[in-house]
PDB file of C-alpha atoms in Angstrom:
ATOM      1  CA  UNK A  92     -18.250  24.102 -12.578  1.00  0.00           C
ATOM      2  CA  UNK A  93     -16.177  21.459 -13.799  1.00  0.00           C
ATOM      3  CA  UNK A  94     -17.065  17.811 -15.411  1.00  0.00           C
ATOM      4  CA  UNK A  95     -14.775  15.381 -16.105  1.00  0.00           C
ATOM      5  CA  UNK A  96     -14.990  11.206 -16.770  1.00  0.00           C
ATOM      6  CA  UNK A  97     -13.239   8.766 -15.342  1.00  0.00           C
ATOM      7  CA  UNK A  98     -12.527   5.222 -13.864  1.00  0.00           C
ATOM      8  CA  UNK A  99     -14.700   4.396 -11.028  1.00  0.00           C
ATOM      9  CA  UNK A 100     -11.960   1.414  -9.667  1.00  0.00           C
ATOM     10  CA  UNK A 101      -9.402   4.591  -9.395  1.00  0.00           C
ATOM     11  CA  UNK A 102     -11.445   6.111  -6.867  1.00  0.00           C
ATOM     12  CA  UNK A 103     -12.097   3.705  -5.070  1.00  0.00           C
ATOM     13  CA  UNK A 104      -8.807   1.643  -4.987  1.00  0.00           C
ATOM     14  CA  UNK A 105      -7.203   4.402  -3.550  1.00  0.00           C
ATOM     15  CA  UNK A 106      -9.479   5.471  -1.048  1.00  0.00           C
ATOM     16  CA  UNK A 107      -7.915   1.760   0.891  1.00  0.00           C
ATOM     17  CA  UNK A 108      -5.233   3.830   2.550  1.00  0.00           C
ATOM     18  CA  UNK A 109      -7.749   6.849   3.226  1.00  0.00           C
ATOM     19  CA  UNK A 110      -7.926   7.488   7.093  1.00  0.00           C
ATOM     20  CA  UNK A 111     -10.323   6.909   9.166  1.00  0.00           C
ATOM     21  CA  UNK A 112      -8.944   9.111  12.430  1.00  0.00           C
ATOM     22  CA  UNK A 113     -11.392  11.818  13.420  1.00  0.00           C
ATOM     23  CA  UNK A 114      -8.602  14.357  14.340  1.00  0.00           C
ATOM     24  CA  UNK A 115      -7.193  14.215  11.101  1.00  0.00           C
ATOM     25  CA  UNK A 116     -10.075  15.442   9.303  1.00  0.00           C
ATOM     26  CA  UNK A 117      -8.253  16.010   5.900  1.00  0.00           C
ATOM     27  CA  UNK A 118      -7.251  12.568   5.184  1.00  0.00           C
ATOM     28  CA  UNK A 119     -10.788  11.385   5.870  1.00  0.00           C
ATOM     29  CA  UNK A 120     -10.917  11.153   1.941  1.00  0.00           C
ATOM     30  CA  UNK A 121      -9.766  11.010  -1.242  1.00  0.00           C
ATOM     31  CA  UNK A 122      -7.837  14.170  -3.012  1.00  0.00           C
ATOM     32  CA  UNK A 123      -8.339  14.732  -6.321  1.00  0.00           C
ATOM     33  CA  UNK A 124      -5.666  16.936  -8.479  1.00  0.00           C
ATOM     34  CA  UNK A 125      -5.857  17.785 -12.536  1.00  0.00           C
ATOM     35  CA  UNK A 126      -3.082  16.870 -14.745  1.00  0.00           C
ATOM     36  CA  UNK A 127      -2.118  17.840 -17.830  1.00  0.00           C
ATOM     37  CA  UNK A 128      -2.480  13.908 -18.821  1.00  0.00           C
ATOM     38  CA  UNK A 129      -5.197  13.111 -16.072  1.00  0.00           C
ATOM     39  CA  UNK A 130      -6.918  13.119 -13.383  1.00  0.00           C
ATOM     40  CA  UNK A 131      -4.694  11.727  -9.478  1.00  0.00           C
ATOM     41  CA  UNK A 132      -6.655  10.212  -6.791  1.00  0.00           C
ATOM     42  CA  UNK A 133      -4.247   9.954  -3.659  1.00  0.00           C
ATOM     43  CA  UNK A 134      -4.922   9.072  -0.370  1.00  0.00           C
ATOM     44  CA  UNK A 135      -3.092   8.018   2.552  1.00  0.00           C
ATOM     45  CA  UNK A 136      -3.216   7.207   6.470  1.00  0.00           C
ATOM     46  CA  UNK A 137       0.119   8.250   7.465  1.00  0.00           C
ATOM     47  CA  UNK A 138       1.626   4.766   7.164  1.00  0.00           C
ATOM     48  CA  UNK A 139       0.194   3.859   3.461  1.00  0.00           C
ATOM     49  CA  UNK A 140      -0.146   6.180   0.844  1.00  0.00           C
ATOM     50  CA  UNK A 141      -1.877   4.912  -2.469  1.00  0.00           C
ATOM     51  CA  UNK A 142      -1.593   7.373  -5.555  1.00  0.00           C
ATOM     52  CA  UNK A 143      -3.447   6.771  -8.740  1.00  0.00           C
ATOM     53  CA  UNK A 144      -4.322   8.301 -12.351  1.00  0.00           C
ATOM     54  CA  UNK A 145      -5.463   7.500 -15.998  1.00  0.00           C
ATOM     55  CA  UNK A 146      -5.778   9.246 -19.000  1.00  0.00           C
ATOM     56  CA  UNK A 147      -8.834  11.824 -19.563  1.00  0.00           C
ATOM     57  CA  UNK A 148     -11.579   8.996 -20.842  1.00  0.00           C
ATOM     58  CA  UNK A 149     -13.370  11.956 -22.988  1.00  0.00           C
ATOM     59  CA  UNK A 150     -12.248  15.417 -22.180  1.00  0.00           C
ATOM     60  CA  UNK A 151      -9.388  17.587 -20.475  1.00  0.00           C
ATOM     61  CA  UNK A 152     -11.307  19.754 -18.251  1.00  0.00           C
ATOM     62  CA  UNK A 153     -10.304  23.140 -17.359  1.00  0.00           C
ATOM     63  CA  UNK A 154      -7.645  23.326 -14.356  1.00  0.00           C
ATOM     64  CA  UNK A 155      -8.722  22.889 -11.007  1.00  0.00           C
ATOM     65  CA  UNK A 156      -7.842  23.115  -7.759  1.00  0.00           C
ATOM     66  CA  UNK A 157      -6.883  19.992  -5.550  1.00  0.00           C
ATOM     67  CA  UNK A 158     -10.391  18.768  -3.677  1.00  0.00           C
ATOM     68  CA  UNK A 159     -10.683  16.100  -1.386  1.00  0.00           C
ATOM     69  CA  UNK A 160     -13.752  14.024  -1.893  1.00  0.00           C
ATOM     70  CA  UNK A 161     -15.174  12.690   1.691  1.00  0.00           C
ATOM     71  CA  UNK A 162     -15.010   8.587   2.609  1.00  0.00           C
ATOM     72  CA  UNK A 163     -19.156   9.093   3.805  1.00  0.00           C
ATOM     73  CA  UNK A 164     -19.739   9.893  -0.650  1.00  0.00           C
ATOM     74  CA  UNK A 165     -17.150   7.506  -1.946  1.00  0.00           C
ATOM     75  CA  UNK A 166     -18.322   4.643   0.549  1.00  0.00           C
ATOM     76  CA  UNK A 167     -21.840   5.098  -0.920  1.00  0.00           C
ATOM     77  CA  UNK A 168     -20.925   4.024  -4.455  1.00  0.00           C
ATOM     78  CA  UNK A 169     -20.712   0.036  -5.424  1.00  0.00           C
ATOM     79  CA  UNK A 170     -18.629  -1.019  -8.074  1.00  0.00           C
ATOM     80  CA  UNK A 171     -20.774  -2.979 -10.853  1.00  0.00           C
ATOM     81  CA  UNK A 172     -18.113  -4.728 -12.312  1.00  0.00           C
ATOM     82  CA  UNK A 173     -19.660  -4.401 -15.898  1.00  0.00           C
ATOM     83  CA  UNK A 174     -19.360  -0.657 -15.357  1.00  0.00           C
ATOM     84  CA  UNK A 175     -16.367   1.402 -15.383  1.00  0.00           C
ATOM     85  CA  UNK A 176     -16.717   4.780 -16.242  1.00  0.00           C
ATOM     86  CA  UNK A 177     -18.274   7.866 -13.865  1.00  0.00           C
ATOM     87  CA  UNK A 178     -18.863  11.237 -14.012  1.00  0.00           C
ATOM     88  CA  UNK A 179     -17.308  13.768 -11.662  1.00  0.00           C
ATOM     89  CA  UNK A 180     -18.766  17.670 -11.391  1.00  0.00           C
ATOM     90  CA  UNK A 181     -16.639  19.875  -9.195  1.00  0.00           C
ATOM     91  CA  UNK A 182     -19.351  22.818  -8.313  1.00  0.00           C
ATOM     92  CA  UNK A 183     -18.330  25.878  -6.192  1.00  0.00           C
ATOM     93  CA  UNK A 184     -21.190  27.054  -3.853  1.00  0.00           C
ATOM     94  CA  UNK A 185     -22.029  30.314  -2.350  1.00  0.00           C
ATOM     95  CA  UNK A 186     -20.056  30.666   0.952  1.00  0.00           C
ATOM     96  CA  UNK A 187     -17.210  29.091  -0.620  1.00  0.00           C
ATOM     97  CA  UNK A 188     -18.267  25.189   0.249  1.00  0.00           C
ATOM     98  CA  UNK A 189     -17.419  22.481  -2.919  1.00  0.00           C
ATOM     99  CA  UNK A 190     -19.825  20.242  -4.209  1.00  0.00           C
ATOM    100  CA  UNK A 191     -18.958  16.978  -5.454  1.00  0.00           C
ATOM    101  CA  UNK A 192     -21.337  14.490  -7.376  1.00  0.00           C
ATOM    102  CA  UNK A 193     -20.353  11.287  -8.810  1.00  0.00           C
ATOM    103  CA  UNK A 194     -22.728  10.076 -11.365  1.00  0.00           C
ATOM    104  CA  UNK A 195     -22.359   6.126 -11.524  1.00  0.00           C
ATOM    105  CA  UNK A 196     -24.476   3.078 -12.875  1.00  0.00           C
ATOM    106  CA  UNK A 197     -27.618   4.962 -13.318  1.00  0.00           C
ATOM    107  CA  UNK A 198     -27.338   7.254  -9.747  1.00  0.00           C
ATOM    108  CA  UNK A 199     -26.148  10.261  -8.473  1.00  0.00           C
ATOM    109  CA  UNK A 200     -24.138  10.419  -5.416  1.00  0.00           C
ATOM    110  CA  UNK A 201     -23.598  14.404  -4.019  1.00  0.00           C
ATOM    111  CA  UNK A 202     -21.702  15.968  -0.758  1.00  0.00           C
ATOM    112  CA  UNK A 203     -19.564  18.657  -0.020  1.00  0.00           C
ATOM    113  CA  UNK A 204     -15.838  18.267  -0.260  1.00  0.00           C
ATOM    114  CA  UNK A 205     -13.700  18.246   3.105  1.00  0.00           C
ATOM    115  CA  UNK A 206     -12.831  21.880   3.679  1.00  0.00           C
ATOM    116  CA  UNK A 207      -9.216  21.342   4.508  1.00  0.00           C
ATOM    117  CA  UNK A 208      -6.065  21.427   2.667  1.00  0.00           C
ATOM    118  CA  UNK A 209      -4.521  17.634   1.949  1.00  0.00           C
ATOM    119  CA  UNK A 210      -0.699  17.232   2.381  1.00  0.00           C
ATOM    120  CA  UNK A 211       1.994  17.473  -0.039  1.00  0.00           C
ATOM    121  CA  UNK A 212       2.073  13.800  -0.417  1.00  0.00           C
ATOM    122  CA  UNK A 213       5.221  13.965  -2.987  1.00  0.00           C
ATOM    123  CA  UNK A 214       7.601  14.904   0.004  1.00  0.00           C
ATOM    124  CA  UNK A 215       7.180  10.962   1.305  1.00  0.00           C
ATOM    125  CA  UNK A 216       8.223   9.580  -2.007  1.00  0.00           C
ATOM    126  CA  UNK A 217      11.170   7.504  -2.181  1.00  0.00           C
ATOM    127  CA  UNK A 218      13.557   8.179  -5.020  1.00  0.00           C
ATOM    128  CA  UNK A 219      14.201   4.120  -5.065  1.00  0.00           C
ATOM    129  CA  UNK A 220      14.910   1.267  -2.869  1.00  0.00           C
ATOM    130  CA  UNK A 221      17.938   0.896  -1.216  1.00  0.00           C
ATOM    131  CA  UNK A 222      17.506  -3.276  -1.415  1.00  0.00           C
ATOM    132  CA  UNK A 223      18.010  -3.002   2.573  1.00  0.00           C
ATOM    133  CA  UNK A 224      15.012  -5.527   3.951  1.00  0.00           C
ATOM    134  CA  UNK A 225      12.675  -3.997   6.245  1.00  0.00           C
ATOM    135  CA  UNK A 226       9.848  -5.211   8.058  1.00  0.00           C
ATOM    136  CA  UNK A 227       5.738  -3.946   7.570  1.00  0.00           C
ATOM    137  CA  UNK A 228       2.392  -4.029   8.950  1.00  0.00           C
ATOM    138  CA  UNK A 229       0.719  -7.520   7.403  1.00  0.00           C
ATOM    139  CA  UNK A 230      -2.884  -5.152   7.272  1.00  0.00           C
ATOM    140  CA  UNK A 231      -1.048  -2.551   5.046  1.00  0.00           C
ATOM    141  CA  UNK A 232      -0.092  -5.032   2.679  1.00  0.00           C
ATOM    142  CA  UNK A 233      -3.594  -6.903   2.699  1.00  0.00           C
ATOM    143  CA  UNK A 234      -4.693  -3.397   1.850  1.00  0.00           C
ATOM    144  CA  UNK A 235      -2.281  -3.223  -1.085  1.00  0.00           C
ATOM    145  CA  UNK A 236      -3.480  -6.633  -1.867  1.00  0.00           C
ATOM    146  CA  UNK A 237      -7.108  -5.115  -2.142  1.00  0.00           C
ATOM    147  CA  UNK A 238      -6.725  -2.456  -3.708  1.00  0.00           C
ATOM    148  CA  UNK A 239      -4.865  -4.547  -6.770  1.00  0.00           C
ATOM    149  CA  UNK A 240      -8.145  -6.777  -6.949  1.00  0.00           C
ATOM    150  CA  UNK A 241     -10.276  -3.633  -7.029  1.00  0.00           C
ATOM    151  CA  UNK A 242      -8.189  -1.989  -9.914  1.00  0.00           C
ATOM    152  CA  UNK A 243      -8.468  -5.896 -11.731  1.00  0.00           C
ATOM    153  CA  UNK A 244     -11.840  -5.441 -11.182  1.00  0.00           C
ATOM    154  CA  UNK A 245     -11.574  -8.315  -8.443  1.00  0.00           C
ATOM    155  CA  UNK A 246     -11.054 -10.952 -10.980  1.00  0.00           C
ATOM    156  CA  UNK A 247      -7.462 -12.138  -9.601  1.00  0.00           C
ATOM    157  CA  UNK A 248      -5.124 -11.888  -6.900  1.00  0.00           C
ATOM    158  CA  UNK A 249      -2.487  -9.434  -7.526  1.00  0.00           C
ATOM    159  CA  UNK A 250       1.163 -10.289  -6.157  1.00  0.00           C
ATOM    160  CA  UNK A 251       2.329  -6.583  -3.882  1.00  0.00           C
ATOM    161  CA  UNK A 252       5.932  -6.373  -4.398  1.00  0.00           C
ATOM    162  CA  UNK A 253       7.738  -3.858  -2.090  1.00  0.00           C
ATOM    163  CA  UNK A 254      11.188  -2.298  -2.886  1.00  0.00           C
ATOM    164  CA  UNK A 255      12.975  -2.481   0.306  1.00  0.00           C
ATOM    165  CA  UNK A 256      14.365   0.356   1.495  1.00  0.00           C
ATOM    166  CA  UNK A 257      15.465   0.023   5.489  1.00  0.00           C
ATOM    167  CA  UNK A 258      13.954   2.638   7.642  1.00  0.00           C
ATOM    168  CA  UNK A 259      12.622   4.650   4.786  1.00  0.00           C
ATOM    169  CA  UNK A 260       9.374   4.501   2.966  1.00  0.00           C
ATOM    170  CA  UNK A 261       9.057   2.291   0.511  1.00  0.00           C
ATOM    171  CA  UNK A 262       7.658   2.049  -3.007  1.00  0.00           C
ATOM    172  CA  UNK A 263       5.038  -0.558  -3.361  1.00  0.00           C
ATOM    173  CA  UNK A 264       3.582  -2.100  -6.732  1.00  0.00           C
ATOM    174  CA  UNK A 265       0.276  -4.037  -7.214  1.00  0.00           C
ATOM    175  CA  UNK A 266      -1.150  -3.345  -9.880  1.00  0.00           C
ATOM    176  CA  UNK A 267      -0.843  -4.709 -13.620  1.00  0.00           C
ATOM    177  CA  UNK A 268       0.759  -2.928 -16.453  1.00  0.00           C
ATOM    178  CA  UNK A 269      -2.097  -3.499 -18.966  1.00  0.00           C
ATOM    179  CA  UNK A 270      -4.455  -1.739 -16.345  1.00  0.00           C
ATOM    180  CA  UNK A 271      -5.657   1.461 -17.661  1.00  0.00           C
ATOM    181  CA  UNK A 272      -5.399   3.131 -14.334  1.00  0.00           C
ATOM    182  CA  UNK A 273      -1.543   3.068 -13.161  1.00  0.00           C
ATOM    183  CA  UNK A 274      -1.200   3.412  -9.235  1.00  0.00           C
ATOM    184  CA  UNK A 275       1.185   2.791  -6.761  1.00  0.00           C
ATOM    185  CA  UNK A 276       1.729   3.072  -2.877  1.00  0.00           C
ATOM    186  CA  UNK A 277       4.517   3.703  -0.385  1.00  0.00           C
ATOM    187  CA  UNK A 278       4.159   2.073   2.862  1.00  0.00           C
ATOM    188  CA  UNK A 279       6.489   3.237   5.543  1.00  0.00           C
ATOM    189  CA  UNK A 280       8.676   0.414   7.738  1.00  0.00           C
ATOM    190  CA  UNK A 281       7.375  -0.421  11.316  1.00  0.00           C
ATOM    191  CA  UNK A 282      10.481  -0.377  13.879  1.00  0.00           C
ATOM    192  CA  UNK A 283      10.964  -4.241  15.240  1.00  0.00           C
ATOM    193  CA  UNK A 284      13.912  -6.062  16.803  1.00  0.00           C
ATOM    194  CA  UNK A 285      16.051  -7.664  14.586  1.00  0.00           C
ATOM    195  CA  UNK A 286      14.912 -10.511  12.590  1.00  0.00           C
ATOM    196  CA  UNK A 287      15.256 -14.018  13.449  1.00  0.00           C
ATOM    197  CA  UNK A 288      18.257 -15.821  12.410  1.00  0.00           C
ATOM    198  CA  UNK A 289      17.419 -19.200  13.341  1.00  0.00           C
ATOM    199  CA  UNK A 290      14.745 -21.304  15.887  1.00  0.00           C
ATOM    200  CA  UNK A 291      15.579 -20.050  19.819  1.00  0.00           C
ATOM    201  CA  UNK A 292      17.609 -22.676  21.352  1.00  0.00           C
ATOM    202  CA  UNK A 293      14.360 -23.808  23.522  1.00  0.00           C
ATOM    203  CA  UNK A 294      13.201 -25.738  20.501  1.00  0.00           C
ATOM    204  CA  UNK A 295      16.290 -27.872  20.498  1.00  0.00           C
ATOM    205  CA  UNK A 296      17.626 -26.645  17.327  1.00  0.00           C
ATOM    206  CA  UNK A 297      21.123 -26.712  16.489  1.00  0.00           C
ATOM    207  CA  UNK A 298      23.665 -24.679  13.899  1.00  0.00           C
ATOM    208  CA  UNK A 299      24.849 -26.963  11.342  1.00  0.00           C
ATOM    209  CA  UNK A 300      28.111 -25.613  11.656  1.00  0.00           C
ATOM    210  CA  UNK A 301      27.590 -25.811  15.749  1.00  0.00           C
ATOM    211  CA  UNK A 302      29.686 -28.931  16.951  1.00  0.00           C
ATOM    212  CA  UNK A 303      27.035 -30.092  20.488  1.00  0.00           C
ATOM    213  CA  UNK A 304      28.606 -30.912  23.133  1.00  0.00           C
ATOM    214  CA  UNK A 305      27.815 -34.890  23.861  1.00  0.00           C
ATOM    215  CA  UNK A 306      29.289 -36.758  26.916  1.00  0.00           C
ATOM    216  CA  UNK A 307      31.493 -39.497  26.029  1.00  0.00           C
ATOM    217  CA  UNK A 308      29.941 -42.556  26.713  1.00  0.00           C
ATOM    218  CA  UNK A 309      32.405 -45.084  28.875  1.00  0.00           C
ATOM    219  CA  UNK A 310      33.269 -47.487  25.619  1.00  0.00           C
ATOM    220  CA  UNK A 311      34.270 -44.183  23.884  1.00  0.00           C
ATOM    221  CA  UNK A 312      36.975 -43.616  26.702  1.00  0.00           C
ATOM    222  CA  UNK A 313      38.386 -46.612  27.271  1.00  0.00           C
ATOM    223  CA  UNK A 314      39.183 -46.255  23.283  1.00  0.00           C
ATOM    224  CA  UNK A 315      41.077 -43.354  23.678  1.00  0.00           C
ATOM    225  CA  UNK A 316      42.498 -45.159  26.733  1.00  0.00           C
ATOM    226  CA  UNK A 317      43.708 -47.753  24.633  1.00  0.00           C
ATOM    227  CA  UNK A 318      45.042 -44.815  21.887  1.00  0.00           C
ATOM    228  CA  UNK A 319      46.992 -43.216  24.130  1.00  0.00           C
ATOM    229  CA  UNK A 320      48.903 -46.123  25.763  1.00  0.00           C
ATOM    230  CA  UNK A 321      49.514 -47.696  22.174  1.00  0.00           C
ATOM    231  CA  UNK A 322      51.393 -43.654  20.773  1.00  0.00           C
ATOM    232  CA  UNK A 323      53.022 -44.116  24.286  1.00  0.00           C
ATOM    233  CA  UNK A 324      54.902 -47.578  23.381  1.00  0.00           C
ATOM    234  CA  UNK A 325      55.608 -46.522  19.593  1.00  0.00           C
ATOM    235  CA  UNK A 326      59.027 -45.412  18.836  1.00  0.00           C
TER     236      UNK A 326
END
C-alpha cells in the first residue's frame, strides 16, 4: 500500500483533456506515475494532452507503478478553494484489481483503477516549436483556458500561449510560474485550407496595392482628347 500527499488542483486540472470515448477505455482517466521529485498526473484525448507534477508536499513514497485513476472517482471530488492538499492510497487487492482513495475536505472518495495500460505519452512531445503558424480546435484551447483557472484556483483568467509548430504537435503553456504545480499541454494542429489573406472579393474589398478598374467618365476623355492633339502640334 502506498500513501502519498498532494495538490488536489493537479488532479483535477489535468483530468480536462481526459477522454471521454467508451472504446478507449484507458484514457477514460487520469495516470498517475512516481518521480524521484514528484508525483505526474497526465491525461490526454488524443488531440490534447495535459501533463502535470509538484513536489512531494510531505513524503517520497516508495516507487510505484503507473495507475490510472477513473473520470467516475475524480468527477466526484469538488475543489474547496480554501483546501489544497489530498491524500492518495494506492492499495493492491486480491485478484490483482487497484484501489484508489482520495481523501479530500473531510471525505473519502474510493474505486478501482482502470485495468489497462496508459500510453507512452512522451513519444507526442515536441522538442520545440518550429514558429510555423498552425491552426486548432477553439474547445481545446477553452480547455487549456480551464484548466489554467483550476490550477489558479479559479481566481483569474490565464492567457494559453501555443508554440507554433505547423503540422506537428504543439507545446502549450497556461499556467503561472509561481504555481506550485507546473503543467503543460500539447495540442495537436487540425488540417484546414489555407488561411485567409484578405476579405473574398464578394464584400467589395479591394488590395491597396490593386489599381480597380473604373470607366472613364466622358469629361475624362475628351481631356486626353485634347492631350493628344496638343503633343501632336508640338515640335
Amino acid at each position: 500500500m502506498t500513501t502519498f500527499t498532494f495538490d488536489i488542483r493537479a488532479l483535477k486540472a489535468t483530468a480536462i483533456a481526459a477522454s471521454t470515448e467508451q472504446t478507449r477505455y484507458y484514457l477514460n482517466g487520469v495516470c498517475i506515475e512516481h518521480s524521484p521529485n514528484g508525483p505526474i498526473f497526465i491525461a490526454t484525448n488524443g488531440h490534447m494532452l495535459i501533463a502535470s507534477t509538484q513536489k512531494w508536499l510531505v513524503e517520497n513514497p516508495a516507487t510505484f507503478a503507473p495507475v490510472i485513476i477513473p473520470m467516475s472517482l475524480i468527477k466526484r471530488i469538488k475543489i474547496n478553494r480554501k483546501i489544497e492538499q489530498a491524500t492518495m492510497t494506492i492499495e493492491h487487492k486480491e485478484g490483482g484489481a487497484i484501489l484508489i482513495s482520495i481523501y479530500y475536505a473531510g471525505a473519502t472518495y474510493a474505486e478501482n483503477s482502470i485495468d489497462g495500460t496508459f500510453p507512452d505519452w512522451r513519444r507526442v512531445l515536441p522538442q520545440s516549436g518550429d514558429g510555423t503558424v498552425s491552426q486548432y480546435n477553439p474547445a481545446y484551447l477553452a480547455d487549456f483556458a480551464e484548466a489554467g483557472r483550476v490550477l489558479a484556483g479559479g481566481k483569474c483568467d490565464v492567457a494559453v500561449a501555443i508554440s507554433y509548430n505547423g503540422s506537428s504537435p504543439a507545446l502549450v503553456r497556461f499556467w503561472h510560474e509561481d504555481n506550485p504545480v507546473q503543467s503543460f499541454g500539447v495540442l495537436m494542429p487540425l488540417r484546414t485550407n489555407p488561411v485567409m489573406e484578405s476579405p473574398p472579393s464578394w464584400t467589395g474589398y479591394v488590395k491597396p496595392d490593386a489599381k480597380p478598374e473604373t470607366p472613364a467618365t466622358e469629361q475624362d476623355a475628351k481631356a486626353q482628347e485634347v492631350e493628344a492633339i496638343i503633343a501632336a502640334m508640338t515640335p
